[in-house]
Coordinates of N, CA, C and O in Angstrom, one line a residue:
S1 N 2.3 -6.9 -11.4 CA 3.2 -7.4 -12.0 C 3.0 -8.5 -9.6 O 3.1 -8.0 -9.0
L2 N 3.4 -9.9 -10.5 CA 3.0 -11.0 -9.1 C 4.7 -10.7 -8.3 O 5.8 -10.9 -9.4
Y3 N 4.9 -11.1 -7.0 CA 6.0 -11.0 -6.6 C 6.0 -12.5 -5.6 O 5.2 -12.4 -5.0
C4 N 6.4 -13.5 -6.0 CA 7.1 -14.2 -5.7 C 8.3 -14.8 -4.6 O 9.6 -14.0 -5.0
A5 N 8.3 -16.0 -4.2 CA 9.2 -16.7 -3.5 C 9.7 -17.8 -3.5 O 8.0 -18.7 -3.1
T6 N 10.5 -18.5 -3.5 CA 10.3 -20.0 -3.2 C 11.2 -20.5 -2.3 O 12.0 -20.3 -1.8
L7 N 10.5 -21.3 -1.9 CA 10.6 -22.3 -0.9 C 12.2 -23.0 -0.7 O 12.1 -23.7 -2.1
P8 N 13.5 -22.7 -0.1 CA 14.3 -24.1 -0.3 C 13.4 -25.4 -0.7 O 13.2 -26.2 0.2
G9 N 13.8 -26.0 -1.6 CA 14.0 -27.2 -2.8 C 13.3 -27.5 -2.4 O 11.8 -28.7 -2.8
S10 N 12.4 -26.3 -3.1 CA 11.1 -26.1 -3.3 C 10.8 -25.9 -4.9 O 11.0 -25.0 -5.8
Y11 N 9.4 -26.3 -5.8 CA 9.3 -25.3 -6.8 C 7.9 -25.6 -7.0 O 8.0 -24.4 -8.2
T12 N 7.7 -24.7 -6.0 CA 6.2 -24.4 -5.8 C 6.6 -22.7 -5.6 O 6.8 -22.8 -4.1
Y13 N 5.8 -22.1 -5.8 CA 6.2 -20.9 -5.9 C 5.0 -19.7 -5.2 O 3.9 -20.7 -5.1
Q14 N 5.6 -19.5 -3.6 CA 4.6 -19.1 -2.9 C 4.4 -17.3 -2.9 O 5.6 -16.7 -3.2
P15 N 3.3 -16.8 -3.2 CA 3.1 -15.1 -3.1 C 3.7 -14.7 -1.9 O 3.7 -15.2 -1.0
M16 N 4.4 -14.1 -1.4 CA 4.8 -12.9 -0.7 C 4.2 -12.0 -0.5 O 3.4 -11.3 -0.8
T17 N 4.5 -11.5 1.5 CA 3.0 -10.9 1.5 C 3.6 -9.5 1.1 O 4.9 -8.8 1.3
R18 N 3.0 -8.6 0.7 CA 2.5 -7.6 0.7 C 2.0 -6.3 1.2 O 0.7 -7.3 2.3
Y19 N 2.4 -5.0 1.7 CA 1.3 -4.3 2.8 C 1.2 -3.2 1.5 O 1.3 -2.3 1.4
A20 N -0.1 -2.7 2.1 CA -0.6 -1.9 1.5 C -1.7 -1.1 2.3 O -1.9 -1.2 4.1
L21 N -2.1 0.7 2.1 CA -3.1 1.1 2.8 C -4.3 1.6 2.4 O -4.5 1.8 1.3
K22 N -4.8 1.2 3.9 CA -5.8 1.7 3.2 C -7.3 2.6 4.5 O -6.8 2.5 5.7
T23 N -7.9 3.2 3.9 CA -8.5 4.2 4.9 C -9.6 4.3 4.3 O -10.8 4.0 3.4
T24 N -10.8 4.9 5.3 CA -12.6 4.7 4.9 C -12.9 6.4 4.4 O -12.5 7.6 5.4
H25 N -13.9 6.4 3.9 CA -14.4 8.3 3.4 C -15.6 7.8 3.5 O -15.7 7.6 2.6
G26 N -16.4 8.2 4.4 CA -17.2 8.1 4.9 C -17.6 6.3 4.7 O -17.0 5.8 5.7
T27 N -18.6 6.0 3.5 CA -19.0 4.4 4.0 C -18.3 3.6 2.7 O -18.1 2.7 3.2
Q28 N -17.1 4.7 2.1 CA -16.6 4.4 0.8 C -15.2 3.6 1.6 O -14.0 4.6 2.0
V29 N -14.7 2.7 1.5 CA -13.0 2.1 1.8 C -12.8 2.4 0.1 O -12.6 2.6 -0.9
M30 N -11.1 3.4 0.8 CA -9.7 3.6 -0.5 C -9.0 2.8 -0.1 O -8.3 3.1 1.3
Y31 N -8.0 3.1 -1.1 CA -6.4 2.7 -1.0 C -5.7 3.3 -1.5 O -6.0 4.2 -2.8
L32 N -5.0 3.5 -1.0 CA -3.8 4.5 -1.8 C -2.9 3.7 -3.0 O -3.1 2.5 -2.9
A33 N -3.4 4.6 -3.7 CA -2.6 4.4 -5.6 C -1.3 4.6 -6.0 O -0.3 4.2 -5.9
A34 N -1.3 6.1 -5.1 CA 0.3 6.9 -5.6 C 0.0 7.2 -4.5 O -0.5 8.1 -3.5
Y35 N 2.1 8.0 -3.9 CA 2.0 9.1 -2.7 C 3.4 10.2 -3.6 O 4.4 8.8 -3.7
Y36 N 3.2 11.1 -4.0 CA 4.6 11.7 -4.4 C 5.2 12.4 -2.8 O 4.1 13.6 -3.0
A37 N 5.8 11.9 -2.2 CA 6.1 13.2 -1.4 C 6.3 14.6 -1.5 O 6.7 15.3 -0.4
N38 N 7.2 14.6 -2.4 CA 7.5 15.6 -2.4 C 6.1 17.0 -3.1 O 6.7 18.5 -3.8
F39 N 5.7 16.6 -3.8 CA 4.4 17.8 -4.3 C 4.0 18.1 -3.3 O 3.7 17.6 -1.7
P40 N 3.5 19.3 -3.9 CA 3.0 20.5 -2.2 C 0.9 19.2 -2.0 O 0.7 18.7 -2.1
K41 N 1.1 19.4 -0.9 CA 0.1 18.8 0.3 C -1.2 18.8 -0.3 O -1.6 19.8 -1.3
N42 N -1.6 17.3 -0.4 CA -2.6 17.0 -0.7 C -2.4 16.9 -2.4 O -3.6 16.4 -3.2
N43 N -1.5 17.0 -3.1 CA -1.8 17.0 -4.0 C -0.7 15.4 -5.4 O -0.7 15.1 -6.5
G44 N 0.0 15.4 -4.2 CA 0.7 14.1 -4.3 C -0.2 12.9 -3.3 O 0.9 11.8 -3.7
I45 N -1.4 12.6 -3.5 CA -2.0 11.7 -3.0 C -3.0 11.3 -4.0 O -3.6 11.9 -4.1
R46 N -3.4 9.9 -4.5 CA -3.7 9.6 -5.2 C -4.6 8.1 -4.8 O -4.0 7.2 -4.0
L47 N -6.2 8.0 -4.1 CA -6.9 6.7 -3.9 C -7.7 6.1 -4.9 O -7.5 6.8 -6.0
T48 N -8.2 4.6 -4.7 CA -8.8 3.9 -5.8 C -9.2 2.9 -4.9 O -9.3 3.2 -3.2
D49 N -10.6 3.0 -5.2 CA -11.5 2.3 -4.3 C -11.4 0.2 -5.0 O -12.0 -0.2 -4.5
K50 N -10.6 0.4 -5.9 CA -10.3 -0.7 -6.3 C -8.7 -1.7 -5.3 O -7.4 -0.6 -5.3
A51 N -8.7 -2.4 -5.0 CA -7.9 -3.1 -4.0 C -6.4 -3.4 -4.7 O -5.5 -2.9 -4.7
E52 N -6.6 -4.2 -6.3 CA -5.6 -4.1 -7.2 C -5.5 -3.3 -7.8 O -4.1 -3.3 -8.3
D53 N -5.7 -1.5 -7.8 CA -5.0 -1.1 -8.3 C -3.9 -0.1 -7.2 O -3.4 0.9 -7.5
A54 N -4.1 -0.8 -6.3 CA -3.1 -0.1 -4.5 C -2.1 -0.2 -5.0 O -1.3 -1.2 -5.5
C55 N -1.2 0.8 -4.3 CA 0.4 0.5 -4.4 C 0.8 -0.1 -3.1 O -0.6 -0.4 -2.3
S56 N 1.1 -1.5 -2.8 CA 1.8 -1.8 -1.9 C 3.1 -1.7 -2.1 O 4.3 -1.3 -2.7
Y57 N 3.9 -2.6 -0.1 CA 4.9 -2.0 0.0 C 5.9 -3.7 0.6 O 4.8 -4.2 1.2
V58 N 7.4 -4.2 0.5 CA 7.1 -5.1 0.5 C 7.7 -5.1 2.1 O 7.7 -6.4 2.7
T59 N 7.9 -4.4 2.7 CA 8.1 -3.8 4.8 C 7.6 -3.2 5.1 O 6.8 -2.3 4.4
I60 N 7.1 -4.1 5.7 CA 5.7 -3.5 7.1 C 6.5 -2.3 7.9 O 5.9 -1.3 7.4
E61 N 7.7 -2.0 7.9 CA 8.8 -0.4 8.1 C 7.6 0.4 7.1 O 8.0 1.5 7.3
K62 N 8.3 0.3 6.0 CA 7.8 1.3 4.8 C 6.9 1.3 4.8 O 6.3 2.8 4.4
A63 N 6.0 0.4 4.3 CA 4.5 1.3 4.8 C 4.1 1.2 6.6 O 3.3 3.0 6.0
C64 N 4.4 1.6 6.9 CA 4.0 2.5 8.4 C 4.8 4.2 8.1 O 4.5 4.8 8.6
Q65 N 6.5 4.2 7.6 CA 7.2 4.8 7.1 C 5.6 6.2 6.4 O 5.5 7.5 6.9
V66 N 4.7 5.1 5.2 CA 4.0 6.2 4.4 C 2.9 6.5 5.2 O 2.2 7.7 5.3
A67 N 2.3 5.2 5.9 CA 1.2 5.7 6.5 C 1.0 6.7 7.4 O 0.4 7.9 7.4
R68 N 2.6 7.2 8.4 CA 2.5 8.0 9.2 C 2.7 9.7 8.2 O 2.4 10.4 9.3
S69 N 3.3 9.5 7.2 CA 3.0 10.3 6.5 C 2.2 11.3 5.8 O 1.8 12.7 5.6
L70 N 1.1 10.2 5.7 CA 0.2 11.1 5.4 C -1.1 11.4 6.0 O -1.9 12.3 6.3
E71 N -0.6 11.3 7.4 CA -1.6 11.8 8.5 C -2.2 12.9 8.2 O -3.2 13.7 8.5
D72 N -1.1 14.2 8.4 CA -1.2 15.9 8.4 C -1.9 16.0 6.7 O -3.5 16.0 6.7
S73 N -1.9 15.1 5.9 CA -2.8 15.8 4.7 C -4.0 14.6 4.5 O -5.0 15.4 4.0
M74 N -4.2 13.7 4.1 CA -5.6 13.0 5.1 C -6.3 13.2 6.4 O -7.2 13.1 6.1
G75 N -5.0 13.5 7.3 CA -6.3 14.2 8.8 C -6.3 12.3 9.6 O -7.2 12.2 10.8
C76 N -5.7 11.5 9.1 CA -5.7 10.3 10.0 C -4.5 10.0 9.4 O -4.2 9.4 8.5
V77 N -4.7 8.0 10.0 CA -3.5 7.2 9.6 C -4.2 6.3 9.3 O -4.7 5.6 9.6
P78 N -3.6 6.1 8.2 CA -4.3 5.1 7.1 C -4.3 3.2 7.9 O -3.3 3.4 8.2
S79 N -4.7 2.4 8.0 CA -4.0 1.5 8.2 C -3.7 0.6 7.1 O -4.1 0.9 5.9
I80 N -3.2 -0.1 6.9 CA -1.8 -1.5 6.8 C -2.6 -2.1 6.6 O -3.1 -3.5 7.5
V81 N -2.6 -3.0 5.6 CA -3.9 -4.4 5.3 C -2.0 -5.8 4.4 O -1.8 -4.3 3.4
E82 N -2.4 -6.4 5.2 CA -1.8 -7.7 4.0 C -2.5 -8.1 2.6 O -3.2 -8.0 2.6
V83 N -1.8 -8.2 1.8 CA -2.4 -8.4 0.4 C -1.2 -8.9 -0.3 O 0.2 -9.4 0.1
S84 N -1.6 -9.9 -0.9 CA -1.2 -11.1 -2.3 C -1.3 -11.1 -3.6 O -1.1 -11.7 -4.2
Y85 N -1.9 -9.8 -3.9 CA -1.6 -9.2 -5.3 C -0.9 -9.4 -6.4 O -0.1 -9.0 -5.4

């Protein structure tokens, strides 16, 4: 789904910036597709190689919170990237 914001007095929709998490495994770029914090370690993380399939967050603060919580399971902190899909 596409999240949009309207500007006051404008009839044009502008995509809202959202934030996704990205990491690399070897030479392959992977995006976080799903994260279930209550699952046992490593069982609640799903990755995808398609940016369009990545989950995204409305605020950068939430993206940072999730990125930090993934550090132990993934061995690194994923990068936060802006998306507008």
